[in-house]
């Protein structure tokens, strides 16, 4: 899949965002190793902490479908610069993405910044940092 197609899928997902409070729709699309694309949009709640970002929606949809190997992701929002995932999303992404996984960050003015997972969240907390299970 071309990165432009993945980016377009993320832009389309913005239209499905449920954002009555922030009015800040975000869309995401993630490509799995099997070739499937999973999409997500942010979904807010009046109890703000239980809201969920587009990136995590897309990843969790894929994981709930048995997909845990990812090739690349696109994230889009109507921002002045290419949108930047929040810290929570970066941590979830680092759990499932390899350090070299490509992430395309964009806005509606066609500005694009492509980074790797390692560049997005260097020195991330990883499963190996936890003590061994008993």
CSV table of N, CA and C in Angstrom, one decimal:
chain,number,residue,atom,x,y,z
A,1,UNK,N,0.8,-1.2,0.0
A,1,UNK,CA,0.0,0.0,0.0
A,1,UNK,C,0.9,1.2,0.0
A,2,UNK,N,0.5,2.2,-0.8
A,2,UNK,CA,1.2,3.5,-0.8
A,2,UNK,C,0.9,4.3,0.4
A,3,UNK,N,1.9,5.0,0.9
A,3,UNK,CA,1.7,5.9,2.1
A,3,UNK,C,0.6,6.9,1.8
A,4,UNK,N,0.5,7.4,0.6
A,4,UNK,CA,-0.6,8.3,0.3
A,4,UNK,C,-2.0,7.7,0.5
A,5,UNK,N,-2.2,6.4,0.2
A,5,UNK,CA,-3.4,5.8,0.5
A,5,UNK,C,-3.7,5.6,2.0
A,6,UNK,N,-2.7,5.3,2.7
A,6,UNK,CA,-2.8,5.1,4.2
A,6,UNK,C,-3.2,6.5,4.8
A,7,UNK,N,-2.5,7.5,4.3
A,7,UNK,CA,-2.8,8.9,4.8
A,7,UNK,C,-4.2,9.3,4.5
A,8,UNK,N,-4.7,9.0,3.3
A,8,UNK,CA,-6.1,9.3,2.9
A,8,UNK,C,-7.1,8.6,3.8
A,9,UNK,N,-6.8,7.3,4.1
A,9,UNK,CA,-7.7,6.6,5.0
A,9,UNK,C,-7.8,7.3,6.4
A,10,UNK,N,-6.6,7.8,6.8
A,10,UNK,CA,-6.7,8.5,8.1
A,10,UNK,C,-7.4,9.8,8.1
A,11,UNK,N,-7.3,10.5,7.0
A,11,UNK,CA,-8.0,11.7,6.8
A,11,UNK,C,-9.5,11.5,6.7
A,12,UNK,N,-9.9,10.4,6.0
A,12,UNK,CA,-11.4,10.0,5.9
A,12,UNK,C,-11.9,9.7,7.3
A,13,UNK,N,-11.1,9.0,8.1
A,13,UNK,CA,-11.6,8.6,9.5
A,13,UNK,C,-11.9,9.8,10.4
A,14,UNK,N,-11.3,11.0,10.1
A,14,UNK,CA,-11.6,12.2,10.9
A,14,UNK,C,-13.0,12.5,10.9
A,15,UNK,N,-13.7,12.2,9.8
A,15,UNK,CA,-15.1,12.5,9.6
A,15,UNK,C,-16.0,11.7,10.6
A,16,UNK,N,-15.5,10.6,11.1
A,16,UNK,CA,-16.3,9.8,12.0
A,16,UNK,C,-16.0,10.1,13.5
A,17,UNK,N,-15.1,11.0,13.7
A,17,UNK,CA,-14.7,11.3,15.1
A,17,UNK,C,-15.9,11.8,15.9
A,18,UNK,N,-15.9,11.4,17.2
A,18,UNK,CA,-17.0,11.9,18.1
A,18,UNK,C,-16.3,12.8,19.1
A,19,UNK,N,-16.4,14.1,18.7
A,19,UNK,CA,-15.6,15.1,19.5
A,19,UNK,C,-16.5,16.3,19.9
A,20,UNK,N,-17.6,16.1,20.6
A,20,UNK,CA,-18.5,17.2,21.0
A,20,UNK,C,-17.9,18.2,21.9
A,21,UNK,N,-16.8,17.9,22.6
A,21,UNK,CA,-16.2,18.7,23.6
A,21,UNK,C,-15.0,19.5,23.1
A,22,UNK,N,-14.0,18.8,22.5
A,22,UNK,CA,-12.8,19.5,22.0
A,22,UNK,C,-13.0,20.0,20.6
A,23,UNK,N,-13.9,19.5,19.8
A,23,UNK,CA,-14.1,19.9,18.4
A,23,UNK,C,-12.8,19.7,17.6
A,24,UNK,N,-12.0,18.6,18.0
A,24,UNK,CA,-10.7,18.4,17.4
A,24,UNK,C,-10.6,16.9,16.9
A,25,UNK,N,-11.2,16.7,15.7
A,25,UNK,CA,-11.2,15.4,15.1
A,25,UNK,C,-9.8,14.9,14.6
A,26,UNK,N,-9.5,13.7,15.0
A,26,UNK,CA,-8.2,13.0,14.5
A,26,UNK,C,-8.6,11.7,13.9
A,27,UNK,N,-7.9,11.4,12.9
A,27,UNK,CA,-8.0,10.1,12.2
A,27,UNK,C,-6.7,9.3,12.2
A,28,UNK,N,-6.8,8.0,12.2
A,28,UNK,CA,-5.6,7.2,12.1
A,28,UNK,C,-5.9,5.9,11.3
A,29,UNK,N,-4.8,5.4,10.6
A,29,UNK,CA,-4.9,4.2,9.9
A,29,UNK,C,-3.6,3.5,10.1
A,30,UNK,N,-3.7,2.2,10.4
A,30,UNK,CA,-2.5,1.4,10.6
A,30,UNK,C,-2.5,0.2,9.7
A,31,UNK,N,-1.4,-0.1,9.1
A,31,UNK,CA,-1.2,-1.2,8.1
A,31,UNK,C,-0.5,-2.3,8.9
A,32,UNK,N,-1.1,-3.5,8.8
A,32,UNK,CA,-0.5,-4.7,9.5
A,32,UNK,C,0.4,-5.5,8.5
A,33,UNK,N,1.2,-6.3,9.1
A,33,UNK,CA,2.1,-7.2,8.3
A,33,UNK,C,1.3,-8.0,7.3
A,34,UNK,N,0.1,-8.4,7.7
A,34,UNK,CA,-0.8,-9.3,6.8
A,34,UNK,C,-1.4,-8.5,5.7
A,35,UNK,N,-1.2,-7.1,5.7
A,35,UNK,CA,-1.8,-6.3,4.6
A,35,UNK,C,-3.1,-5.7,4.9
A,36,UNK,N,-3.7,-5.9,6.0
A,36,UNK,CA,-4.9,-5.3,6.4
A,36,UNK,C,-4.7,-3.9,7.0
A,37,UNK,N,-5.7,-3.0,6.7
A,37,UNK,CA,-5.6,-1.7,7.3
A,37,UNK,C,-6.7,-1.6,8.3
A,38,UNK,N,-6.4,-1.1,9.5
A,38,UNK,CA,-7.4,-0.8,10.5
A,38,UNK,C,-7.4,0.7,10.8
A,39,UNK,N,-8.6,1.3,10.9
A,39,UNK,CA,-8.7,2.7,11.1
A,39,UNK,C,-9.3,3.0,12.4
A,40,UNK,N,-9.1,4.3,12.8
A,40,UNK,CA,-9.6,4.7,14.1
A,40,UNK,C,-9.8,6.2,14.1
A,41,UNK,N,-10.7,6.7,14.9
A,41,UNK,CA,-10.9,8.1,15.1
A,41,UNK,C,-11.0,8.4,16.6
A,42,UNK,N,-10.8,9.6,17.1
A,42,UNK,CA,-10.9,9.8,18.5
A,42,UNK,C,-12.4,9.8,18.9
A,43,UNK,N,-12.6,9.4,20.1
A,43,UNK,CA,-14.0,9.2,20.7
A,43,UNK,C,-13.9,9.8,22.1
A,44,UNK,N,-14.6,10.9,22.2
A,44,UNK,CA,-14.6,11.6,23.5
A,44,UNK,C,-15.8,11.2,24.4
A,45,UNK,N,-15.7,11.6,25.7
A,45,UNK,CA,-16.7,11.3,26.7
A,45,UNK,C,-16.8,12.4,27.6
A,46,UNK,N,-18.0,12.7,28.2
A,46,UNK,CA,-18.1,13.8,29.1
A,46,UNK,C,-17.2,13.6,30.3
A,47,UNK,N,-16.9,12.4,30.7
A,47,UNK,CA,-15.8,12.1,31.7
A,47,UNK,C,-14.5,12.0,30.9
A,48,UNK,N,-13.8,13.1,30.7
A,48,UNK,CA,-12.7,13.2,29.8
A,48,UNK,C,-11.7,12.1,29.8
A,49,UNK,N,-11.3,11.7,31.0
A,49,UNK,CA,-10.2,10.7,31.1
A,49,UNK,C,-10.5,9.3,30.4
A,50,UNK,N,-11.8,9.1,30.1
A,50,UNK,CA,-12.2,7.8,29.5
A,50,UNK,C,-12.3,7.9,28.0
A,51,UNK,N,-11.9,9.1,27.4
A,51,UNK,CA,-11.9,9.3,26.0
A,51,UNK,C,-10.8,8.5,25.4
A,52,UNK,N,-10.8,8.2,24.1
A,52,UNK,CA,-9.8,7.4,23.5
A,52,UNK,C,-9.3,8.1,22.2
A,53,UNK,N,-8.0,8.1,22.0
A,53,UNK,CA,-7.4,8.7,20.8
A,53,UNK,C,-7.5,7.8,19.6
A,54,UNK,N,-7.5,8.4,18.4
A,54,UNK,CA,-7.6,7.7,17.1
A,54,UNK,C,-6.5,6.6,17.0
A,55,UNK,N,-5.3,6.9,17.3
A,55,UNK,CA,-4.2,6.0,17.2
A,55,UNK,C,-4.5,4.7,18.0
A,56,UNK,N,-4.9,4.9,19.2
A,56,UNK,CA,-5.2,3.7,20.1
A,56,UNK,C,-6.4,2.9,19.6
A,57,UNK,N,-7.4,3.6,19.1
A,57,UNK,CA,-8.6,2.9,18.5
A,57,UNK,C,-8.2,2.0,17.4
A,58,UNK,N,-7.4,2.5,16.5
A,58,UNK,CA,-6.9,1.7,15.3
A,58,UNK,C,-6.1,0.5,15.8
A,59,UNK,N,-5.1,0.8,16.6
A,59,UNK,CA,-4.3,-0.3,17.1
A,59,UNK,C,-5.1,-1.3,17.9
A,60,UNK,N,-6.0,-0.9,18.8
A,60,UNK,CA,-6.8,-1.9,19.6
A,60,UNK,C,-7.7,-2.7,18.7
A,61,UNK,N,-8.3,-2.0,17.6
A,61,UNK,CA,-9.1,-2.8,16.7
A,61,UNK,C,-8.3,-3.9,16.1
A,62,UNK,N,-7.1,-3.6,15.6
A,62,UNK,CA,-6.3,-4.6,15.0
A,62,UNK,C,-5.9,-5.7,16.0
A,63,UNK,N,-5.5,-5.3,17.2
A,63,UNK,CA,-5.1,-6.3,18.2
A,63,UNK,C,-6.3,-7.2,18.6
A,64,UNK,N,-7.5,-6.6,18.7
A,64,UNK,CA,-8.7,-7.4,19.0
A,64,UNK,C,-9.1,-8.3,17.9
A,65,UNK,N,-8.6,-8.1,16.7
A,65,UNK,CA,-8.8,-9.0,15.5
A,65,UNK,C,-7.6,-10.0,15.4
A,66,UNK,N,-6.7,-10.0,16.3
A,66,UNK,CA,-5.6,-10.9,16.3
A,66,UNK,C,-4.3,-10.4,15.6
A,67,UNK,N,-4.3,-9.2,15.2
A,67,UNK,CA,-3.2,-8.6,14.5
A,67,UNK,C,-2.2,-7.9,15.5
A,68,UNK,N,-1.0,-8.3,15.5
A,68,UNK,CA,0.0,-7.6,16.4
A,68,UNK,C,1.3,-7.2,15.8
A,69,UNK,N,1.4,-7.4,14.4
A,69,UNK,CA,2.5,-7.0,13.7
A,69,UNK,C,2.2,-5.9,12.8
A,70,UNK,N,2.8,-4.7,12.9
A,70,UNK,CA,2.4,-3.5,12.2
A,70,UNK,C,3.6,-3.1,11.3
A,71,UNK,N,3.2,-2.5,10.1
A,71,UNK,CA,4.2,-2.0,9.2
A,71,UNK,C,4.4,-0.5,9.2
A,72,UNK,N,3.2,0.2,9.2
A,72,UNK,CA,3.3,1.6,9.3
A,72,UNK,C,1.9,2.2,9.7
A,73,UNK,N,1.9,3.5,10.1
A,73,UNK,CA,0.7,4.2,10.5
A,73,UNK,C,0.7,5.6,9.9
A,74,UNK,N,-0.5,6.1,9.7
A,74,UNK,CA,-0.7,7.5,9.4
A,74,UNK,C,-1.7,8.1,10.4
A,75,UNK,N,-1.4,9.3,10.7
A,75,UNK,CA,-2.3,10.1,11.7
A,75,UNK,C,-2.5,11.5,11.1
A,76,UNK,N,-3.8,11.9,11.1
A,76,UNK,CA,-4.1,13.2,10.5
A,76,UNK,C,-5.0,14.0,11.4
A,77,UNK,N,-4.8,15.4,11.4
A,77,UNK,CA,-5.7,16.3,12.1
A,77,UNK,C,-5.6,17.7,11.4
A,78,UNK,N,-6.5,18.6,11.8
A,78,UNK,CA,-6.4,19.9,11.2
A,78,UNK,C,-5.6,20.8,12.1
A,79,UNK,N,-4.3,20.7,12.0
A,79,UNK,CA,-3.3,21.4,12.8
A,79,UNK,C,-2.4,22.3,11.9
A,80,UNK,N,-1.7,23.2,12.6
A,80,UNK,CA,-0.8,24.1,11.8
A,80,UNK,C,0.4,23.4,11.3
A,81,UNK,N,0.8,22.3,12.0
A,81,UNK,CA,1.9,21.5,11.7
A,81,UNK,C,1.4,20.0,11.6
A,82,UNK,N,2.2,19.1,11.1
A,82,UNK,CA,1.8,17.7,11.1
A,82,UNK,C,1.5,17.3,12.6
A,83,UNK,N,0.3,16.6,12.8
A,83,UNK,CA,-0.2,16.3,14.1
A,83,UNK,C,0.8,15.4,14.8
A,84,UNK,N,0.9,15.6,16.1
A,84,UNK,CA,1.8,14.8,17.0
A,84,UNK,C,1.0,14.0,17.9
A,85,UNK,N,1.2,12.6,18.0
A,85,UNK,CA,0.5,11.8,18.9
A,85,UNK,C,0.8,12.2,20.3
A,86,UNK,N,-0.2,12.0,21.2
A,86,UNK,CA,0.0,12.3,22.6
A,86,UNK,C,0.9,11.2,23.3
A,87,UNK,N,1.3,11.5,24.5
A,87,UNK,CA,2.2,10.6,25.2
A,87,UNK,C,1.6,9.2,25.4
A,88,UNK,N,0.3,9.1,25.7
A,88,UNK,CA,-0.3,7.8,25.9
A,88,UNK,C,-0.3,7.0,24.6
A,89,UNK,N,-0.6,7.6,23.5
A,89,UNK,CA,-0.6,6.9,22.2
A,89,UNK,C,0.8,6.5,21.9
A,90,UNK,N,1.8,7.3,22.1
A,90,UNK,CA,3.2,6.9,21.8
A,90,UNK,C,3.6,5.7,22.6
A,91,UNK,N,3.2,5.6,23.9
A,91,UNK,CA,3.5,4.5,24.7
A,91,UNK,C,2.8,3.2,24.1
A,92,UNK,N,1.6,3.3,23.8
A,92,UNK,CA,0.9,2.1,23.2
A,92,UNK,C,1.5,1.7,21.9
A,93,UNK,N,1.8,2.7,21.1
A,93,UNK,CA,2.5,2.4,19.8
A,93,UNK,C,3.8,1.7,20.0
A,94,UNK,N,4.6,2.1,21.0
A,94,UNK,CA,5.9,1.5,21.3
A,94,UNK,C,5.7,0.1,21.7
A,95,UNK,N,4.6,-0.3,22.3
A,95,UNK,CA,4.3,-1.7,22.8
A,95,UNK,C,4.2,-2.6,21.6
A,96,UNK,N,3.6,-2.1,20.5
A,96,UNK,CA,3.3,-2.9,19.3
A,96,UNK,C,4.2,-2.7,18.1
A,97,UNK,N,4.8,-1.5,18.0
A,97,UNK,CA,5.6,-1.2,16.8
A,97,UNK,C,7.0,-1.5,17.1
A,98,UNK,N,7.7,-1.9,16.0
A,98,UNK,CA,9.2,-2.1,16.1
A,98,UNK,C,9.8,-0.7,16.1
A,99,UNK,N,11.0,-0.5,16.6
A,99,UNK,CA,11.7,0.8,16.5
A,99,UNK,C,11.7,1.4,15.1
A,100,UNK,N,11.8,0.6,14.1
A,100,UNK,CA,11.9,1.1,12.7
A,100,UNK,C,10.6,1.3,12.0
A,101,UNK,N,9.4,1.0,12.7
A,101,UNK,CA,8.1,1.2,12.1
A,101,UNK,C,7.9,2.6,11.7
A,102,UNK,N,7.4,2.8,10.5
A,102,UNK,CA,7.2,4.1,9.9
A,102,UNK,C,5.9,4.7,10.4
A,103,UNK,N,5.9,6.0,10.7
A,103,UNK,CA,4.7,6.7,11.1
A,103,UNK,C,4.6,8.0,10.4
A,104,UNK,N,3.5,8.2,9.6
A,104,UNK,CA,3.3,9.4,8.8
A,104,UNK,C,2.4,10.4,9.6
A,105,UNK,N,2.9,11.5,9.9
A,105,UNK,CA,2.1,12.5,10.6
A,105,UNK,C,1.8,13.7,9.6
A,106,UNK,N,0.5,14.0,9.6
A,106,UNK,CA,0.1,15.0,8.6
A,106,UNK,C,-1.0,15.9,9.1
A,107,UNK,N,-1.3,17.0,8.3
A,107,UNK,CA,-2.4,17.9,8.6
A,107,UNK,C,-3.2,18.0,7.3
A,108,UNK,N,-4.2,18.9,7.3
A,108,UNK,CA,-5.0,19.1,6.1
A,108,UNK,C,-4.4,20.0,5.1
A,109,UNK,N,-3.3,20.6,5.4
A,109,UNK,CA,-2.6,21.4,4.4
A,109,UNK,C,-1.5,20.6,3.7
A,110,UNK,N,-1.6,19.3,3.8
A,110,UNK,CA,-0.7,18.4,3.1
A,110,UNK,C,0.8,18.5,3.6
A,111,UNK,N,1.0,19.0,4.8
A,111,UNK,CA,2.3,18.9,5.4
A,111,UNK,C,2.5,17.5,5.9
A,112,UNK,N,3.7,17.0,5.7
A,112,UNK,CA,3.9,15.6,6.2
A,112,UNK,C,5.3,15.5,6.9
A,113,UNK,N,5.2,14.8,8.0
A,113,UNK,CA,6.5,14.5,8.7
A,113,UNK,C,6.4,12.9,8.9
A,114,UNK,N,7.4,12.3,8.4
A,114,UNK,CA,7.5,10.8,8.6
A,114,UNK,C,8.7,10.5,9.5
A,115,UNK,N,8.3,9.7,10.5
A,115,UNK,CA,9.3,9.4,11.6
A,115,UNK,C,9.2,7.9,11.8
A,116,UNK,N,10.2,7.4,12.5
A,116,UNK,CA,10.2,6.0,13.0
A,116,UNK,C,9.6,6.0,14.4
A,117,UNK,N,9.3,4.8,14.9
A,117,UNK,CA,8.8,4.7,16.3
A,117,UNK,C,9.9,5.2,17.3
A,118,UNK,N,11.2,4.8,17.0
A,118,UNK,CA,12.3,5.2,17.8
A,118,UNK,C,12.5,6.7,17.9
A,119,UNK,N,12.2,7.4,16.7
A,119,UNK,CA,12.3,8.8,16.7
A,119,UNK,C,11.2,9.5,17.5
A,120,UNK,N,10.0,8.9,17.4
A,120,UNK,CA,8.8,9.4,18.0
A,120,UNK,C,8.9,9.3,19.6
A,121,UNK,N,9.4,8.1,20.0
A,121,UNK,CA,9.5,7.9,21.5
A,121,UNK,C,10.8,7.2,21.8
A,122,UNK,N,11.9,7.9,21.9
A,122,UNK,CA,13.1,7.2,22.2
A,122,UNK,C,13.1,6.8,23.7
A,123,UNK,N,13.8,5.7,24.0
A,123,UNK,CA,14.0,5.2,25.4
A,123,UNK,C,12.6,5.0,26.0
A,124,UNK,N,11.7,4.3,25.2
A,124,UNK,CA,10.4,4.0,25.7
A,124,UNK,C,10.4,2.9,26.8
A,125,UNK,N,9.4,2.9,27.6
A,125,UNK,CA,9.2,1.8,28.6
A,125,UNK,C,8.8,0.6,27.8
A,126,UNK,N,9.4,-0.6,28.0
A,126,UNK,CA,9.1,-1.8,27.3
A,126,UNK,C,8.8,-2.9,28.2
A,127,UNK,N,8.2,-4.0,27.7
A,127,UNK,CA,7.9,-5.2,28.5
A,127,UNK,C,9.1,-5.8,29.2
A,128,UNK,N,10.3,-5.7,28.5
A,128,UNK,CA,11.5,-6.2,29.1
A,128,UNK,C,11.9,-5.4,30.4
A,129,UNK,N,11.4,-4.2,30.6
A,129,UNK,CA,11.7,-3.4,31.7
A,129,UNK,C,10.9,-3.9,33.0
A,130,UNK,N,9.9,-4.8,32.8
A,130,UNK,CA,9.2,-5.3,33.9
A,130,UNK,C,9.9,-6.5,34.5
A,131,UNK,N,9.7,-6.7,35.8
A,131,UNK,CA,10.3,-7.9,36.4
A,131,UNK,C,9.8,-9.2,35.8
A,132,UNK,N,10.6,-10.3,35.8
A,132,UNK,CA,10.1,-11.5,35.2
A,132,UNK,C,8.9,-12.1,36.0
A,133,UNK,N,8.0,-12.7,35.3
A,133,UNK,CA,6.8,-13.3,36.0
A,133,UNK,C,7.3,-14.5,36.8
A,134,UNK,N,6.5,-14.7,37.8
A,134,UNK,CA,6.8,-15.9,38.7
A,134,UNK,C,6.3,-17.2,38.2
